[in-house]
Short mmCIF file of C-alpha atoms and ligand atoms in Angstrom, two decimals:
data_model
loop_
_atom_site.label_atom_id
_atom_site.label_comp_id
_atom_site.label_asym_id
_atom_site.label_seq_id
_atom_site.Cartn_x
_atom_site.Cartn_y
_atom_site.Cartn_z
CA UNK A 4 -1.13 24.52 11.61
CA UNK A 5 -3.51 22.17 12.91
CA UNK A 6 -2.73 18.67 14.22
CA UNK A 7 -3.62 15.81 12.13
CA UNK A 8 -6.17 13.56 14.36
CA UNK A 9 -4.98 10.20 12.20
CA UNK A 10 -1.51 10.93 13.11
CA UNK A 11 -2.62 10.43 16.56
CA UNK A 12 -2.61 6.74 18.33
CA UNK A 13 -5.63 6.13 20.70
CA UNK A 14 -3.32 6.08 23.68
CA UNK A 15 -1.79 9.66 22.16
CA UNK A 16 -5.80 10.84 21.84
CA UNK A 17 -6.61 9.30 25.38
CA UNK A 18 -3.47 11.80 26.79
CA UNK A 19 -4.04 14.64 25.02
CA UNK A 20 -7.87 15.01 26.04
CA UNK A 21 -7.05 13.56 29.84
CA UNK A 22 -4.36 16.70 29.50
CA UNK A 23 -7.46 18.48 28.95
CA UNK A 24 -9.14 17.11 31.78
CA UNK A 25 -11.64 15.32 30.17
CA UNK A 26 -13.00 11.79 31.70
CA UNK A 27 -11.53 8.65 29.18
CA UNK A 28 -14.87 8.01 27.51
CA UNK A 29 -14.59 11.60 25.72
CA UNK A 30 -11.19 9.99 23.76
CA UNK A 31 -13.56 6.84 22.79
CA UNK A 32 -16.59 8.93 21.72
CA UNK A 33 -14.15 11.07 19.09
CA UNK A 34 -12.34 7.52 17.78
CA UNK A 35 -15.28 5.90 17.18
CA UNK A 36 -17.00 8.88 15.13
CA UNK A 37 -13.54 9.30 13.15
CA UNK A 38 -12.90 5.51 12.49
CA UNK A 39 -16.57 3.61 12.74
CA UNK A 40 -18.47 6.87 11.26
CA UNK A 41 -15.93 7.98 9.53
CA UNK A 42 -17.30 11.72 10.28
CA UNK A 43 -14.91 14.37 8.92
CA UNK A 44 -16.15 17.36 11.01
CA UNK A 45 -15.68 17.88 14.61
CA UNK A 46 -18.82 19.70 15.02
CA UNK A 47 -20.70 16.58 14.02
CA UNK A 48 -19.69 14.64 16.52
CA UNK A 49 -23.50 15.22 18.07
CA UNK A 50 -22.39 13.62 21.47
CA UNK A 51 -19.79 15.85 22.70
CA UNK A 52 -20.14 19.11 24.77
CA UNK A 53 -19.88 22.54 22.36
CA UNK A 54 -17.14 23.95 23.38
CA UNK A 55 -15.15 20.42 23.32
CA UNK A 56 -16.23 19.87 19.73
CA UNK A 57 -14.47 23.69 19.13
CA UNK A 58 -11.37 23.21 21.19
CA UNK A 59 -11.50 19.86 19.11
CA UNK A 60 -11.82 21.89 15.77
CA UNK A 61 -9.54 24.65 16.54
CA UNK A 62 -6.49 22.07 17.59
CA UNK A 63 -7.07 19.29 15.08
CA UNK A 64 -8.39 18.11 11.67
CA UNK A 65 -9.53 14.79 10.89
CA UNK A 66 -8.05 14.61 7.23
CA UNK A 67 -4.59 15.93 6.24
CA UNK A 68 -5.03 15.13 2.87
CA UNK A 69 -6.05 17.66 -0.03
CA UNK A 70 -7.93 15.94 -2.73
CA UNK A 71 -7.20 17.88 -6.30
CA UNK A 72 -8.06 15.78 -8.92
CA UNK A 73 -9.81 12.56 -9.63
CA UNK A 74 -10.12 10.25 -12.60
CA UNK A 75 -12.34 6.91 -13.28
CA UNK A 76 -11.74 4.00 -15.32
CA UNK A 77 -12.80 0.57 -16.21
CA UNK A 78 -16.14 1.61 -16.44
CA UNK A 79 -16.23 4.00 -13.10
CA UNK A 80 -14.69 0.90 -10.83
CA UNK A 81 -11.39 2.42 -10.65
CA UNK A 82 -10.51 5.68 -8.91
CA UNK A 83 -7.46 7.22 -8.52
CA UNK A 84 -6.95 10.69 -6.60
CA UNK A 85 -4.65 12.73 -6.71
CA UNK A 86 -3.93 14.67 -3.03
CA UNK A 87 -1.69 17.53 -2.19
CA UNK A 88 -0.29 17.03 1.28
CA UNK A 89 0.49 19.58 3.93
CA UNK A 90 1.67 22.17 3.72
CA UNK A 91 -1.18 22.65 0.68
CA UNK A 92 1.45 25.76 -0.97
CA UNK A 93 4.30 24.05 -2.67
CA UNK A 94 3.81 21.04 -0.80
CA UNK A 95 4.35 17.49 -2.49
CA UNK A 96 1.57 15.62 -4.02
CA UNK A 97 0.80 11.74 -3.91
CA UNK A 98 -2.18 9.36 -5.67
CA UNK A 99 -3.90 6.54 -4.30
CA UNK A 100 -6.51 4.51 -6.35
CA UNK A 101 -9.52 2.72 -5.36
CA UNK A 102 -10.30 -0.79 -7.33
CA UNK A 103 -13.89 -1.84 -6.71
CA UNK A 104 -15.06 -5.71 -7.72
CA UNK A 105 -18.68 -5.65 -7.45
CA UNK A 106 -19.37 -9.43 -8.29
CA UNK A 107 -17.04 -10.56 -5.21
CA UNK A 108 -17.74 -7.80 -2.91
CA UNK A 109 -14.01 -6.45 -2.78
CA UNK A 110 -13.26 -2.63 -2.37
CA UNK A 111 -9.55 -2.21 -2.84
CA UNK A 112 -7.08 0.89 -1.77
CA UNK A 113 -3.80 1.16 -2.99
CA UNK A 114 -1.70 3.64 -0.64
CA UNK A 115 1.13 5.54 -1.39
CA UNK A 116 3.89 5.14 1.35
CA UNK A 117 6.20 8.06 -0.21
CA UNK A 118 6.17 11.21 -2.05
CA UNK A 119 8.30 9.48 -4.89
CA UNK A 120 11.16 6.51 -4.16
CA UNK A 121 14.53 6.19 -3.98
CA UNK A 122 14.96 2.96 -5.22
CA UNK A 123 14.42 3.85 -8.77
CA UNK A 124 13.62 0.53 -10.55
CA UNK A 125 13.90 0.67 -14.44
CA UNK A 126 10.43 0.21 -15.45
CA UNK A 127 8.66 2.27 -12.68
CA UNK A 128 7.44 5.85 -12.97
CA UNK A 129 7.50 6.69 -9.45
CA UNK A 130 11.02 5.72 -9.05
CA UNK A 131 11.42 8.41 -12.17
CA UNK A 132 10.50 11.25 -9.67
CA UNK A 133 13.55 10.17 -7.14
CA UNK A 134 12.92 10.64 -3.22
CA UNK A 135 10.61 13.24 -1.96
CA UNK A 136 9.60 12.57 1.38
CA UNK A 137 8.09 9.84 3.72
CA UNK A 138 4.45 9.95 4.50
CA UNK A 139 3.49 10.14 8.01
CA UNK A 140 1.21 7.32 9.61
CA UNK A 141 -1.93 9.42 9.47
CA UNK A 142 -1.19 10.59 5.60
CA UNK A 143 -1.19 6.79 4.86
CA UNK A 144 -4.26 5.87 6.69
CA UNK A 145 -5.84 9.58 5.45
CA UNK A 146 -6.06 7.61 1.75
CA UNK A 147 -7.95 4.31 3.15
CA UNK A 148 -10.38 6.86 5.07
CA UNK A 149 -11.13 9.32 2.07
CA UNK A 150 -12.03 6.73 -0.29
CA UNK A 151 -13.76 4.35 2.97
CA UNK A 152 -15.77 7.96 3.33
CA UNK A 153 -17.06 7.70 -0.33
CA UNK A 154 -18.38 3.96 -0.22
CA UNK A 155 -20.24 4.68 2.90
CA UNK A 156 -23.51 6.28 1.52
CA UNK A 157 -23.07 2.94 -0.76
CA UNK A 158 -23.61 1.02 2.07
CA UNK A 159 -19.96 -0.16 1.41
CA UNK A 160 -16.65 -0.52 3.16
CA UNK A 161 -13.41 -0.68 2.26
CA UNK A 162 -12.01 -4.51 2.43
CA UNK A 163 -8.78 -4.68 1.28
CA UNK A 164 -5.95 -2.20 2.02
CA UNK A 165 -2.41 -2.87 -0.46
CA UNK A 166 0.65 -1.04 0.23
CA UNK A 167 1.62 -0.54 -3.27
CA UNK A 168 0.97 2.66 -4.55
CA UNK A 169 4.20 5.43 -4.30
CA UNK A 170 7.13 4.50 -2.67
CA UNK A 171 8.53 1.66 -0.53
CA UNK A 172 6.69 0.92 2.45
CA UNK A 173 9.88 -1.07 4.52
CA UNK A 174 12.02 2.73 4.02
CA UNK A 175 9.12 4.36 5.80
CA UNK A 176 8.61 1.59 7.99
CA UNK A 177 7.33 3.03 11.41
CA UNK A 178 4.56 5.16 9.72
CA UNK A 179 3.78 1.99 7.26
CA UNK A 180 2.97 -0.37 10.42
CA UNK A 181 1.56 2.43 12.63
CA UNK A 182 -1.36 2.89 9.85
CA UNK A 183 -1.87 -0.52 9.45
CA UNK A 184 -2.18 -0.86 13.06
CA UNK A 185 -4.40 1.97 13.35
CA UNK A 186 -6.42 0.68 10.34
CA UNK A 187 -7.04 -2.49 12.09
CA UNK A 188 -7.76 -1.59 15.45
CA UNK A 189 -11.02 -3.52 16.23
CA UNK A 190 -12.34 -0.72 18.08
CA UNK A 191 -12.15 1.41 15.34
CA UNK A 192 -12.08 1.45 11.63
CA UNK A 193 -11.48 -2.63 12.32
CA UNK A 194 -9.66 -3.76 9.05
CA UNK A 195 -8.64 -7.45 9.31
CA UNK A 196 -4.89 -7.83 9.50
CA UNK A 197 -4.90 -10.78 6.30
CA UNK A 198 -6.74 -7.76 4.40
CA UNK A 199 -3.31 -5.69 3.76
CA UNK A 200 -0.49 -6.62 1.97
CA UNK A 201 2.76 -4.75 1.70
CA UNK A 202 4.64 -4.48 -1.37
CA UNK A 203 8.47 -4.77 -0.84
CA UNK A 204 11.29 -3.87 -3.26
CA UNK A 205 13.39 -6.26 -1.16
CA UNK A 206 14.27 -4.35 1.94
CA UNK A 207 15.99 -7.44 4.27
CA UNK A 208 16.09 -5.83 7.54
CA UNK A 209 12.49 -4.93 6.77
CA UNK A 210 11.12 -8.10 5.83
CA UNK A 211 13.41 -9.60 8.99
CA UNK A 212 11.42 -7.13 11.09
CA UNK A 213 8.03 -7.84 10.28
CA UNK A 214 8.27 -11.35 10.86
CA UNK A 215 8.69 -10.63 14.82
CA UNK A 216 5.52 -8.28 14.20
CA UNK A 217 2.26 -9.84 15.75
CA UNK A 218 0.70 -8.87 12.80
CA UNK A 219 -0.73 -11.26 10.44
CA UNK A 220 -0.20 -9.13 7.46
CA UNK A 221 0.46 -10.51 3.73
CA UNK A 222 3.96 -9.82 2.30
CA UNK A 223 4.61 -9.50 -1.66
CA UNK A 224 7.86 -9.32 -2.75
CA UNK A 225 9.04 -7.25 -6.14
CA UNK A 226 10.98 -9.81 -7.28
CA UNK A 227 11.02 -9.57 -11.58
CA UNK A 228 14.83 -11.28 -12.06
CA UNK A 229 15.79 -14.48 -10.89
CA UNK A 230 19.22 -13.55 -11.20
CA UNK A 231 21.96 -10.83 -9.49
CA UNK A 232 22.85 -9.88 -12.97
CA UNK A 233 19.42 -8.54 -14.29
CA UNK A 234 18.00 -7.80 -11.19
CA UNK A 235 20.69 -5.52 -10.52
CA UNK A 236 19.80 -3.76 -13.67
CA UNK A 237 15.70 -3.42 -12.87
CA UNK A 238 16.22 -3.48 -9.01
CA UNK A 239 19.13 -1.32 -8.04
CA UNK A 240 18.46 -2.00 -4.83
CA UNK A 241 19.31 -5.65 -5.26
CA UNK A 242 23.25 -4.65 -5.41
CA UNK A 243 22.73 -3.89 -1.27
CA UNK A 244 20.55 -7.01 -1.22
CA UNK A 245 21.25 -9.55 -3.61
CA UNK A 246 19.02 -12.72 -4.63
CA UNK A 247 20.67 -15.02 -1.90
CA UNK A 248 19.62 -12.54 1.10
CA UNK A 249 16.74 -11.65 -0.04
CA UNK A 250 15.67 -14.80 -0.17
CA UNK A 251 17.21 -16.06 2.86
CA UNK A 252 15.07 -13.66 4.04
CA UNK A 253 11.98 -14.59 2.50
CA UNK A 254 12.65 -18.45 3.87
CA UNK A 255 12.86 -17.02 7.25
CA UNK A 256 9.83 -14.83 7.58
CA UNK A 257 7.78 -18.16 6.38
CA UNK A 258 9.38 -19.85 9.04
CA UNK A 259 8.92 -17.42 11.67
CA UNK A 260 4.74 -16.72 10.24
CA UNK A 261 3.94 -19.62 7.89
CA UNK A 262 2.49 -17.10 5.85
CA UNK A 263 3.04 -17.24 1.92
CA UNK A 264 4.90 -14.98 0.18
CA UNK A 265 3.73 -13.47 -3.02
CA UNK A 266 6.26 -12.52 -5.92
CA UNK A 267 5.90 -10.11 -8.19
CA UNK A 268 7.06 -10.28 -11.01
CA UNK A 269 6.36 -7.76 -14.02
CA UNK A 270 6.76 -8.92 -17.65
CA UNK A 271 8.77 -6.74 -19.60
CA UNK A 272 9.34 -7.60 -23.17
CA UNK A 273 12.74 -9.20 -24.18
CA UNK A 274 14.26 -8.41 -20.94
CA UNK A 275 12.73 -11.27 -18.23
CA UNK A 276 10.21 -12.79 -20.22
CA UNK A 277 12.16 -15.52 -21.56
CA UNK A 278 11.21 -19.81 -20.88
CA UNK A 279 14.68 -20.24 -20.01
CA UNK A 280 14.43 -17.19 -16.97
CA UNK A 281 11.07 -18.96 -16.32
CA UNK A 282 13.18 -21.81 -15.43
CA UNK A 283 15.73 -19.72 -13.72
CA UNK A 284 12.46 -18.79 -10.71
CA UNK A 285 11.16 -22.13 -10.96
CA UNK A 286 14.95 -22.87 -9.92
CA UNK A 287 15.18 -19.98 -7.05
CA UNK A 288 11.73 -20.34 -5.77
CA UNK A 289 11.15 -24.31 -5.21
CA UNK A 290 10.30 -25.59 -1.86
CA UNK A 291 9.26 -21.94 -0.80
CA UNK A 292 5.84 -21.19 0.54
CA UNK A 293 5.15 -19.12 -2.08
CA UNK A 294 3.06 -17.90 -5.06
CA UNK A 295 4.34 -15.74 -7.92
CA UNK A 296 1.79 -12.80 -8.93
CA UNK A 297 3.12 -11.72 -12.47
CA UNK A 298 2.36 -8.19 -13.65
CA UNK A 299 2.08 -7.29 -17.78
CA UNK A 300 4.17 -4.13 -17.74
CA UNK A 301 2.18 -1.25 -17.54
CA UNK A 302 3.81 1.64 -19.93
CA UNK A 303 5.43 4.47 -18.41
CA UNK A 304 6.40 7.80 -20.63
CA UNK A 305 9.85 8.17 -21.32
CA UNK A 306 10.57 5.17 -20.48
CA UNK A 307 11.85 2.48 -23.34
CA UNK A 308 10.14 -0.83 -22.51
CA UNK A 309 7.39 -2.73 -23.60
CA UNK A 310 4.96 -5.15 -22.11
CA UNK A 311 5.45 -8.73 -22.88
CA UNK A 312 3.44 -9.77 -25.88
CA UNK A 313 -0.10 -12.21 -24.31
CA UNK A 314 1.72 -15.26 -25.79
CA UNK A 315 4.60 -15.10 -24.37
CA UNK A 316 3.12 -14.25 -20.92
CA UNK A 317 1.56 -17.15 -20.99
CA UNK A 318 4.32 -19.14 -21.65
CA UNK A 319 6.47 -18.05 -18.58
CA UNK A 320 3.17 -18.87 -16.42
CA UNK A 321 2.84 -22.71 -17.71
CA UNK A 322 6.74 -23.02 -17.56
CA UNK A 323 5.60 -22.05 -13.07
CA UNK A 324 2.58 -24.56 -13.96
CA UNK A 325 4.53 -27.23 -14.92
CA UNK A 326 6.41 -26.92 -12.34
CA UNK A 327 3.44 -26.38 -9.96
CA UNK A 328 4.80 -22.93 -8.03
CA UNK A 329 1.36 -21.43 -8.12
CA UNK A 330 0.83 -18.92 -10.82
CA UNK A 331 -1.77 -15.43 -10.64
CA UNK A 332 -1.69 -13.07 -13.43
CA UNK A 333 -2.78 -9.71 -12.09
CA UNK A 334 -5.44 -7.79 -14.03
CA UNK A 335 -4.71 -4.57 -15.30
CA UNK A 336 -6.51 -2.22 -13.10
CA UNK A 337 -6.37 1.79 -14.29
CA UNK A 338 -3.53 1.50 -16.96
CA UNK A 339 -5.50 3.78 -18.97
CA UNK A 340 -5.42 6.50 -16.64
CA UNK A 341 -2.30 5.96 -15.47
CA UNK A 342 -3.38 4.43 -12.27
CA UNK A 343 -2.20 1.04 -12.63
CA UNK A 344 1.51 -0.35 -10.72
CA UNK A 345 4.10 1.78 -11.09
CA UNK A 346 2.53 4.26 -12.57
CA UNK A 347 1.87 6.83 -10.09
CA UNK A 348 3.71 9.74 -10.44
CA UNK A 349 2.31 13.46 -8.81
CA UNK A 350 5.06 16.48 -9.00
CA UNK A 351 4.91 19.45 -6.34
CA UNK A 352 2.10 21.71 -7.15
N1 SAH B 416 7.93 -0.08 -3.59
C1 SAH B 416 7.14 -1.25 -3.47
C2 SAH B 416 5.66 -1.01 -3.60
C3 SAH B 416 5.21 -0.06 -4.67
S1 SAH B 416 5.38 -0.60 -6.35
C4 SAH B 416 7.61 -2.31 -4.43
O1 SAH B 416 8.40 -2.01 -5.32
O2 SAH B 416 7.20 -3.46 -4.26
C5 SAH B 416 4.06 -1.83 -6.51
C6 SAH B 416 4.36 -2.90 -7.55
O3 SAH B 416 4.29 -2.37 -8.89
C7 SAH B 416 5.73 -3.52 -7.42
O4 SAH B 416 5.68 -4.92 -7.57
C8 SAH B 416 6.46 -2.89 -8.58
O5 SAH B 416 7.59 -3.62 -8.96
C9 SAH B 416 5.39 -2.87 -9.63
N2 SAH B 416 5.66 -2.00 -10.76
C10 SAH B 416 6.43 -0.89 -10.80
N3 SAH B 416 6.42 -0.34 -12.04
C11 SAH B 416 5.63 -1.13 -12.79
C12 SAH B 416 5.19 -1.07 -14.15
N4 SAH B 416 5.58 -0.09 -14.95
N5 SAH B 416 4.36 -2.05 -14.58
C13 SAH B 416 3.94 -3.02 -13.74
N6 SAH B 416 4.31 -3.12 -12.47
C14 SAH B 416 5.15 -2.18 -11.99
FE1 SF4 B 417 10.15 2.44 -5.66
FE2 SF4 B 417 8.62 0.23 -5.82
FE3 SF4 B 417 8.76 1.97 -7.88
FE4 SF4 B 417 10.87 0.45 -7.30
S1 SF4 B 417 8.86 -0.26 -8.00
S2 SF4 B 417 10.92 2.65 -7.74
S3 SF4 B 417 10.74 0.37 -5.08
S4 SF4 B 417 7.92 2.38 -5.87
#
C-alpha cells in the first residue's frame, strides 16, 4: 500500500527524501506543488527529475481519500461527498460537505474527524452509527484539499475550515491539530489559524489542552442543556463531564487565549426549547466571553424529535437578547440532502 503524502509533516517529507539523498530544496519543490498547486499527480510535478517523480509515485499518493458519491443542494452551493477510506474493500466511509457563500466570498469545509462517534448524543445521526475509527491527520486534511482542488479552476480557495462534520475532534486529538497545523502552514496550503473552528462535545482535558496550543484557533462548544439533568440525557458524555467542569473549563481557555467561545446549542422541540431553559443559559453563561450559535434541529431517521417550531426559536434567542449574551442562528445548510449538522452518517461499503 502506498504512503499517504498528507499524512506526512514537512520535517517527515524533508527526512524521507534526504534518506534518499536528495538536496532539501527537492522536499520544498513537492510541498509546494501538493499544498500551493494543489497538484494530485506526481508526474506533474514538471520541476523534478523523472525518475524522482516515479520513485515519488511508486512510494506515495497525494490523496488517500476515495470519492464515491456526491450530492448538491441549495441551488448547487452545497456539496457533500461521500469518500471511502483506505483500505477502498470493506473499508469505512466518511462525508464532508462544502458550503459556498458567493455574496461574502466564503468557501466553507466541514471535516469529518471520525468514522462514526462514540459519544452518541440523542439527536445526532452520526452518533447512531457508534465508533468506527479515528481518521488520520492526512484523511482530515485529504477533505479540505479535494474540495480546495475543485474551486481552483474557479479561481477560488477554500477560506474557512470547521471541524464539525463526523465524530469528535478532541477524541482524535493528535490527528485533529496535526491537520490543522498542516492546513495552515504558511508555506504551504496557508489557511489562517482564526479560519478553523473545532466543534467539541465537551471533552475537558481537550479543551484544557488547546488552550496551551499556540494556535489561534476558534473553539465551539456543543452545549444544548443548561442543566446536568437534560444534558445528561442529549450529551451522555456530560455524566464524565458535567456542566460545572465543562465550564470551568471553558472560563479557563478564555483566560489562557481571550478568545470567545461559541455555544451550540440545537433546538429540539419540547425538550430545551423552553423561555424558562432560556433563562437557565442566560444564568450559566453570564460574564463569559462568549456567543451562543443555536442550531434548528435538523431531522434524523429513526430518530423521534422534532425541530423547534420558528416561533418559539425565536423566543429562546430574545430571552439571550434581553439579556445581551450575543445570539447567531445558524442557517440550515444541506438539510435536504442530509448534509446539514449531525446528519452525516456513511456505513462500510
Ligand atoms: N462532535 C462534535 C463535532 C461534530 S457535530 C460536536 O458534537 O460538537 C457538529 C454540531 O452539530 C454539534 O454542535 C452537534 O451537537 C450538532 N448536531 C448534531 N446533531 C444535530 C442535529 N440533528 N441537528 C442539528 N445539530 C446537530
Ligand atoms: Fe458525536 Fe458530535 Fe454527533 Fe455527539 S453530536 S454523537 S459528539 S458527532
Amino acid at each position: 500500500m502506498l504512503f499517504s503524502l498528507p499524512d506526512l509533516s514537512f520535517v517527515d517529507l524533508e527526512a524521507t527524501l534526504g534518506d534518499w539523498g536528495l538536496p532539501a530544496y527537492r522536499a520544498r519543490q513537492v510541498w509546494d506543488w501538493a499544498y500551493v498547486h494543489l497538484i494530485d499527480d506526481f508526474q506533474q510535478m514538471s520541476n523534478l527529475p523523472g525518475p524522482l517523480r516515479d520513485r515519488l509515485t511508486a512510494t506515495f499518493c497525494l490523496d488517500p481519500l476515495t470519492p464515491v458519491a456526491t450530492e448538491t443542494a441549495d441551488g448547487r452551493l452545497t456539496t457533500k461527498t461521500l469518500f471511502a477510506l483506505p483500505p477502498l474493500e470493506g473499508g469505512d466511509r466518511i462525508e464532508a460537505v462544502l458550503m459556498r457563500y458567493p455574496a461574502i466570498g466564503r468557501n466553507t469545509v466541514c471535516v469529518s474527524t471520525q468514522a462514526g462517534c462514540a459519544v452518541g448524543c440523542a439527536f445526532c445521526a452520526t452518533g447512531q452509527m457508534g465508533f468506527r475509527r479515528n481518521l488520520s491527520a492526512g484523511e482530515i486534511a485529504a477533505q479540505v484539499l479535494h474540495f480546495a482542488r475543485q474551486l481552483k479552476p474557479r479561481e477560488q480557495a477554500v477560506t474557512h475550515v470547521v471541524l464539525m462534520g463526523m465524530g469528535e475532534p478532541l477524541s482524535n486529538y493528535d490527528a485533529s491539530l496535526a491537520a490543522i497545523r498542516r492546513l495552515h502552514d504558511p508555506a504551504g496550503f496557508n489557511l489562517g489559524a482564526r479560519h478553523f473552528t473545532i466543534s467539541t462535545v465537551g471533552v475537558v482535558p481537550g479543551i484544557r489542552r488547546l488552550a496551551g496550543e499556540d494556535l489561534q484557533v476558534n473553539l465551539a462548544v456543543s452545549l444544548h442543556a443548561p442543566d446536568d439533568t437534560l444534558r445528561d440525557e442529549l450529551v451522555p458524555i456530560n455524566r464524565r463531564y458535567p456542566l460545572a467542569d465543562l465550564l470551568a473549563a471553558v472560563r479557563e481557555y478564555i483566560d489562557r487565549t481571550h478568545r470567545r467561545v461559541t455555544f451550540e446549542y440545537a433546538l429540539v422541540a419540547g425538550v430545551n426549547d423552553g423561555e424558562t431553559q432560556a433563562r437557565a443559559l442566560v444564568a450559566r453563561l453570564r460574564g463569559l466571553l462568549a456567543h451562543v450559535n443555536l442550531i434548528p434541529l435538523n431531522p434524523v431517521p429513526g430518530l423521534d424529535l422534532r425541530p423547534s417550531p420558528a416561533e418559539q426559536v425565536r423566543a429562546f434567542q430574545q430571552v439571550l437578547e434581553d439579556a445581551h449574551i450575543p445570539v447567531t442562528l445558524r442557517d440550515s445548510r444541506g438539510a435536504s440532502i442530509q448534509a446539514g449538522c449531525g446528519q452525516l452518517q456513511a456505513q462500510t461499503s
